């Protein structure tokens, strides 16, 4: 089970791949890099994905042996070729379509596919600019300096039985999630904590882990600078 990996008390690095940003050959090369460096898992998805997710997963899996996990922007981004799916509910927002609507649409497909679904409370945190998630989901992020709201939201998610929490600054965010929010959420909940968005250096990765993230997610910076992955894996180790 992929979720067992989330429960192990070790820091993990996930590489986010948006299939639309790659040709087959660049997809193969980022995935080979992830394999070589021992990246713990690959997340696949995006706010808008126009290419075939199933094909992208096949290409990734042809060279990468770790778990490939769907990180869907909406109900269309489901593929049985993945090992698991983050079954996200956007609990920081108040848009019923992203709290439960897309989940109702995709649940029967996921069930029939046999995909492992990891129920995850997805929380968008303001990190300095309007992100694709904010725009596409039509929800407001939790303010950067309001750890109390983040904690209340996270506790509610845990009480509802969610299996993980995801603090999202948004892809390409100006800064990563406020460390005060990460540590406050970590202290108040016991389910695995995923943090992503705006992590651009080893220093910020270290900060995210030190604040309490169990799994950190990087995307944009590795697209720009693939060599950094090796340095980031040293931080994780
Ligand atoms: C995953 O959206 C992030 O949660 C990825 O963000 O592209 O800024 O690394 P970056």
Short mmCIF file of C-alpha atoms and ligand atoms in Angstrom, two decimals:
data_model
loop_
_atom_site.label_atom_id
_atom_site.label_comp_id
_atom_site.label_asym_id
_atom_site.label_seq_id
_atom_site.Cartn_x
_atom_site.Cartn_y
_atom_site.Cartn_z
CA UNK A 1 0.00 0.00 0.00
CA UNK A 2 1.31 3.43 -0.94
CA UNK A 3 -0.22 4.93 2.21
CA UNK A 4 2.18 2.83 4.33
CA UNK A 5 4.97 4.97 2.90
CA UNK A 6 3.17 8.07 4.22
CA UNK A 7 2.97 6.57 7.70
CA UNK A 8 6.64 5.75 8.07
CA UNK A 9 8.28 8.28 10.33
CA UNK A 10 10.75 9.44 7.73
CA UNK A 11 10.98 12.57 5.63
CA UNK A 12 10.00 12.01 2.02
CA UNK A 13 10.42 14.01 -1.17
CA UNK A 14 7.77 13.92 -3.90
CA UNK A 15 8.43 15.25 -7.38
CA UNK A 16 5.41 16.85 -9.03
CA UNK A 17 5.15 16.30 -12.76
CA UNK A 18 2.62 18.18 -14.86
CA UNK A 19 2.30 16.10 -18.07
CA UNK A 20 1.42 19.20 -20.13
CA UNK A 21 4.86 20.63 -19.53
CA UNK A 22 6.66 17.69 -21.12
CA UNK A 23 7.30 15.83 -24.31
CA UNK A 24 7.79 12.07 -23.99
CA UNK A 25 11.54 12.48 -24.05
CA UNK A 26 11.66 15.18 -21.37
CA UNK A 27 9.21 13.14 -19.27
CA UNK A 28 11.54 10.18 -19.56
CA UNK A 29 14.53 12.27 -18.60
CA UNK A 30 12.92 13.85 -15.47
CA UNK A 31 11.70 10.43 -14.41
CA UNK A 32 15.14 8.90 -14.93
CA UNK A 33 16.60 11.69 -12.83
CA UNK A 34 14.04 10.89 -10.10
CA UNK A 35 14.94 7.20 -10.28
CA UNK A 36 18.67 7.89 -10.15
CA UNK A 37 18.35 10.19 -7.14
CA UNK A 38 15.96 7.88 -5.27
CA UNK A 39 13.01 10.30 -5.11
CA UNK A 40 10.41 8.60 -2.91
CA UNK A 41 7.35 9.20 -5.08
CA UNK A 42 6.14 11.05 -8.15
CA UNK A 43 2.90 13.04 -8.12
CA UNK A 44 1.19 13.53 -11.49
CA UNK A 45 -1.39 16.20 -12.18
CA UNK A 46 -2.09 19.87 -12.65
CA UNK A 47 -4.85 22.43 -12.50
CA UNK A 48 -5.48 21.81 -16.20
CA UNK A 49 -4.17 18.71 -17.93
CA UNK A 50 -4.80 18.52 -21.65
CA UNK A 51 -2.53 15.62 -22.56
CA UNK A 52 -3.14 11.96 -21.70
CA UNK A 53 -2.41 11.25 -18.05
CA UNK A 54 -2.38 7.48 -18.69
CA UNK A 55 0.23 7.82 -21.39
CA UNK A 56 2.36 10.11 -19.20
CA UNK A 57 2.23 7.57 -16.37
CA UNK A 58 3.30 4.80 -18.74
CA UNK A 59 6.30 6.85 -19.81
CA UNK A 60 7.21 7.66 -16.20
CA UNK A 61 6.85 4.03 -15.16
CA UNK A 62 9.05 2.83 -17.98
CA UNK A 63 12.04 4.29 -16.11
CA UNK A 64 10.90 5.06 -12.54
CA UNK A 65 10.26 2.24 -10.06
CA UNK A 66 8.79 4.18 -7.10
CA UNK A 67 5.09 4.90 -6.58
CA UNK A 68 3.33 7.15 -9.07
CA UNK A 69 0.47 8.97 -7.40
CA UNK A 70 -2.27 10.98 -9.06
CA UNK A 71 -2.58 14.53 -7.76
CA UNK A 72 -5.70 15.53 -9.66
CA UNK A 73 -6.88 19.03 -10.44
CA UNK A 74 -10.37 17.70 -11.17
CA UNK A 75 -12.46 14.56 -11.68
CA UNK A 76 -11.09 13.96 -15.19
CA UNK A 77 -7.57 13.26 -14.00
CA UNK A 78 -8.04 9.62 -13.05
CA UNK A 79 -6.00 6.78 -14.51
CA UNK A 80 -5.80 3.16 -13.47
CA UNK A 81 -2.14 3.17 -14.56
CA UNK A 82 -1.15 5.00 -11.35
CA UNK A 83 -0.41 3.27 -8.05
CA UNK A 84 -2.66 5.52 -5.96
CA UNK A 85 -4.61 8.75 -6.05
CA UNK A 86 -4.69 11.58 -3.56
CA UNK A 87 -8.46 11.75 -3.15
CA UNK A 88 -8.46 15.46 -2.44
CA UNK A 89 -11.10 17.59 -0.80
CA UNK A 90 -10.34 21.31 -0.89
CA UNK A 91 -11.23 21.88 2.75
CA UNK A 92 -9.81 25.41 2.92
CA UNK A 93 -12.41 26.52 0.36
CA UNK A 94 -16.15 26.86 0.30
CA UNK A 95 -16.78 25.67 -3.22
CA UNK A 96 -18.96 22.55 -3.03
CA UNK A 97 -17.63 21.32 -6.39
CA UNK A 98 -14.13 20.93 -4.94
CA UNK A 99 -15.29 19.81 -1.50
CA UNK A 100 -17.48 16.95 -2.73
CA UNK A 101 -18.74 17.46 -6.33
CA UNK A 102 -15.68 16.21 -8.23
CA UNK A 103 -15.33 13.42 -5.68
CA UNK A 104 -18.86 12.14 -6.41
CA UNK A 105 -18.09 12.16 -10.13
CA UNK A 106 -14.81 10.32 -9.82
CA UNK A 107 -15.48 7.90 -6.92
CA UNK A 108 -17.20 5.15 -9.00
CA UNK A 109 -14.43 5.30 -11.61
CA UNK A 110 -11.74 5.10 -8.94
CA UNK A 111 -13.52 2.23 -7.19
CA UNK A 112 -13.83 0.23 -10.42
CA UNK A 113 -10.21 0.87 -11.31
CA UNK A 114 -8.95 -0.60 -8.05
CA UNK A 115 -6.77 2.47 -7.46
CA UNK A 116 -5.74 3.05 -3.87
CA UNK A 117 -7.47 6.28 -2.76
CA UNK A 118 -5.78 8.30 -0.05
CA UNK A 119 -8.36 10.71 1.40
CA UNK A 120 -6.50 14.00 1.71
CA UNK A 121 -7.56 17.36 3.09
CA UNK A 122 -6.20 19.90 0.63
CA UNK A 123 -5.59 23.33 2.11
CA UNK A 124 -4.62 26.28 -0.02
CA UNK A 125 -2.49 28.82 1.87
CA UNK A 126 -1.85 32.32 0.57
CA UNK A 127 1.81 32.56 -0.42
CA UNK A 128 1.96 35.93 -2.12
CA UNK A 129 0.27 35.64 -5.49
CA UNK A 130 -2.87 34.36 -7.15
CA UNK A 131 -2.22 30.75 -8.06
CA UNK A 132 -3.81 28.45 -10.64
CA UNK A 133 -5.47 26.47 -7.83
CA UNK A 134 -7.10 29.59 -6.44
CA UNK A 135 -8.34 30.69 -9.83
CA UNK A 136 -9.47 27.29 -11.09
CA UNK A 137 -11.17 26.26 -7.84
CA UNK A 138 -12.72 29.66 -7.28
CA UNK A 139 -11.80 29.51 -3.60
CA UNK A 140 -9.93 31.85 -1.30
CA UNK A 141 -6.71 30.66 0.30
CA UNK A 142 -6.19 30.80 4.05
CA UNK A 143 -4.25 34.02 4.84
CA UNK A 144 -0.49 33.56 5.20
CA UNK A 145 -0.46 34.89 8.77
CA UNK A 146 -3.46 33.01 10.19
CA UNK A 147 -2.18 29.75 11.67
CA UNK A 148 -5.29 29.53 13.87
CA UNK A 149 -7.57 29.23 10.83
CA UNK A 150 -5.25 26.65 9.28
CA UNK A 151 -5.21 24.64 12.51
CA UNK A 152 -9.01 24.70 12.88
CA UNK A 153 -9.38 23.58 9.26
CA UNK A 154 -6.81 20.80 9.67
CA UNK A 155 -8.40 19.52 12.90
CA UNK A 156 -11.79 19.45 11.19
CA UNK A 157 -10.27 17.43 8.34
CA UNK A 158 -8.71 14.94 10.74
CA UNK A 159 -11.98 14.61 12.70
CA UNK A 160 -13.80 13.91 9.45
CA UNK A 161 -11.51 10.91 9.00
CA UNK A 162 -9.16 12.20 6.30
CA UNK A 163 -5.91 10.22 6.08
CA UNK A 164 -3.49 13.04 5.21
CA UNK A 165 -3.32 16.82 5.00
CA UNK A 166 -1.77 18.81 2.17
CA UNK A 167 -0.70 22.41 2.76
CA UNK A 168 -0.48 23.97 -0.69
CA UNK A 169 1.15 27.27 -1.50
CA UNK A 170 0.35 26.78 -5.18
CA UNK A 171 2.69 25.88 -7.98
CA UNK A 172 5.24 28.63 -8.58
CA UNK A 173 4.23 30.45 -5.38
CA UNK A 174 6.44 33.37 -4.37
CA UNK A 175 7.36 31.72 -1.09
CA UNK A 176 6.68 28.38 0.52
CA UNK A 177 3.96 27.92 3.16
CA UNK A 178 4.51 29.94 6.34
CA UNK A 179 6.61 27.73 8.66
CA UNK A 180 4.43 28.88 11.57
CA UNK A 181 1.42 27.37 9.84
CA UNK A 182 3.28 24.13 9.07
CA UNK A 183 4.39 23.69 12.67
CA UNK A 184 1.03 24.69 14.18
CA UNK A 185 -0.80 22.18 11.96
CA UNK A 186 1.78 19.48 12.66
CA UNK A 187 1.39 19.96 16.41
CA UNK A 188 -2.40 19.76 16.30
CA UNK A 189 -2.87 16.74 14.00
CA UNK A 190 -1.35 13.29 13.84
CA UNK A 191 -2.07 12.32 10.23
CA UNK A 192 0.76 12.65 7.64
CA UNK A 193 1.46 16.21 6.54
CA UNK A 194 2.32 17.02 2.92
CA UNK A 195 3.61 20.51 2.05
CA UNK A 196 4.17 21.92 -1.43
CA UNK A 197 4.37 25.08 -3.47
CA UNK A 198 7.19 27.60 -3.78
CA UNK A 199 10.00 25.38 -2.45
CA UNK A 200 12.91 26.65 -4.54
CA UNK A 201 16.07 25.89 -2.60
CA UNK A 202 17.62 23.36 -0.26
CA UNK A 203 17.31 25.92 2.50
CA UNK A 204 13.56 26.28 2.03
CA UNK A 205 13.20 22.50 1.80
CA UNK A 206 15.07 22.12 5.10
CA UNK A 207 12.85 24.77 6.65
CA UNK A 208 9.68 22.99 5.49
CA UNK A 209 10.90 19.68 6.97
CA UNK A 210 12.12 21.27 10.20
CA UNK A 211 8.73 22.91 10.62
CA UNK A 212 7.03 19.52 10.53
CA UNK A 213 6.29 18.41 6.96
CA UNK A 214 6.47 14.64 6.48
CA UNK A 215 6.41 14.85 2.69
CA UNK A 216 7.62 17.88 0.73
CA UNK A 217 6.58 18.37 -2.90
CA UNK A 218 8.72 20.12 -5.50
CA UNK A 219 7.85 20.84 -9.09
CA UNK A 220 8.73 24.14 -10.76
CA UNK A 221 12.31 24.44 -9.50
CA UNK A 222 13.23 20.95 -10.73
CA UNK A 223 11.78 21.74 -14.16
CA UNK A 224 14.10 24.75 -14.26
CA UNK A 225 17.09 23.19 -12.58
CA UNK A 226 17.04 19.36 -12.65
CA UNK A 227 20.49 19.13 -11.00
CA UNK A 228 19.04 20.52 -7.77
CA UNK A 229 17.21 17.25 -7.20
CA UNK A 230 20.39 15.55 -6.12
CA UNK A 231 21.11 18.29 -3.54
CA UNK A 232 17.53 18.18 -2.30
CA UNK A 233 17.71 14.42 -1.79
CA UNK A 234 20.79 14.99 0.38
CA UNK A 235 18.69 17.32 2.54
CA UNK A 236 16.02 14.64 2.88
CA UNK A 237 18.55 12.02 3.88
C1 LIG B 1 2.86 21.03 -5.17
O1 LIG B 1 2.01 22.82 -6.30
C2 LIG B 1 3.15 22.31 -5.69
O2 LIG B 1 2.05 21.18 -4.06
C3 LIG B 1 4.36 22.38 -6.53
O3 LIG B 1 4.77 23.66 -6.41
O4 LIG B 1 5.81 23.98 -8.59
O5 LIG B 1 6.10 25.66 -6.77
O6 LIG B 1 7.24 23.43 -6.63
P1 LIG B 1 6.07 24.21 -7.16
#
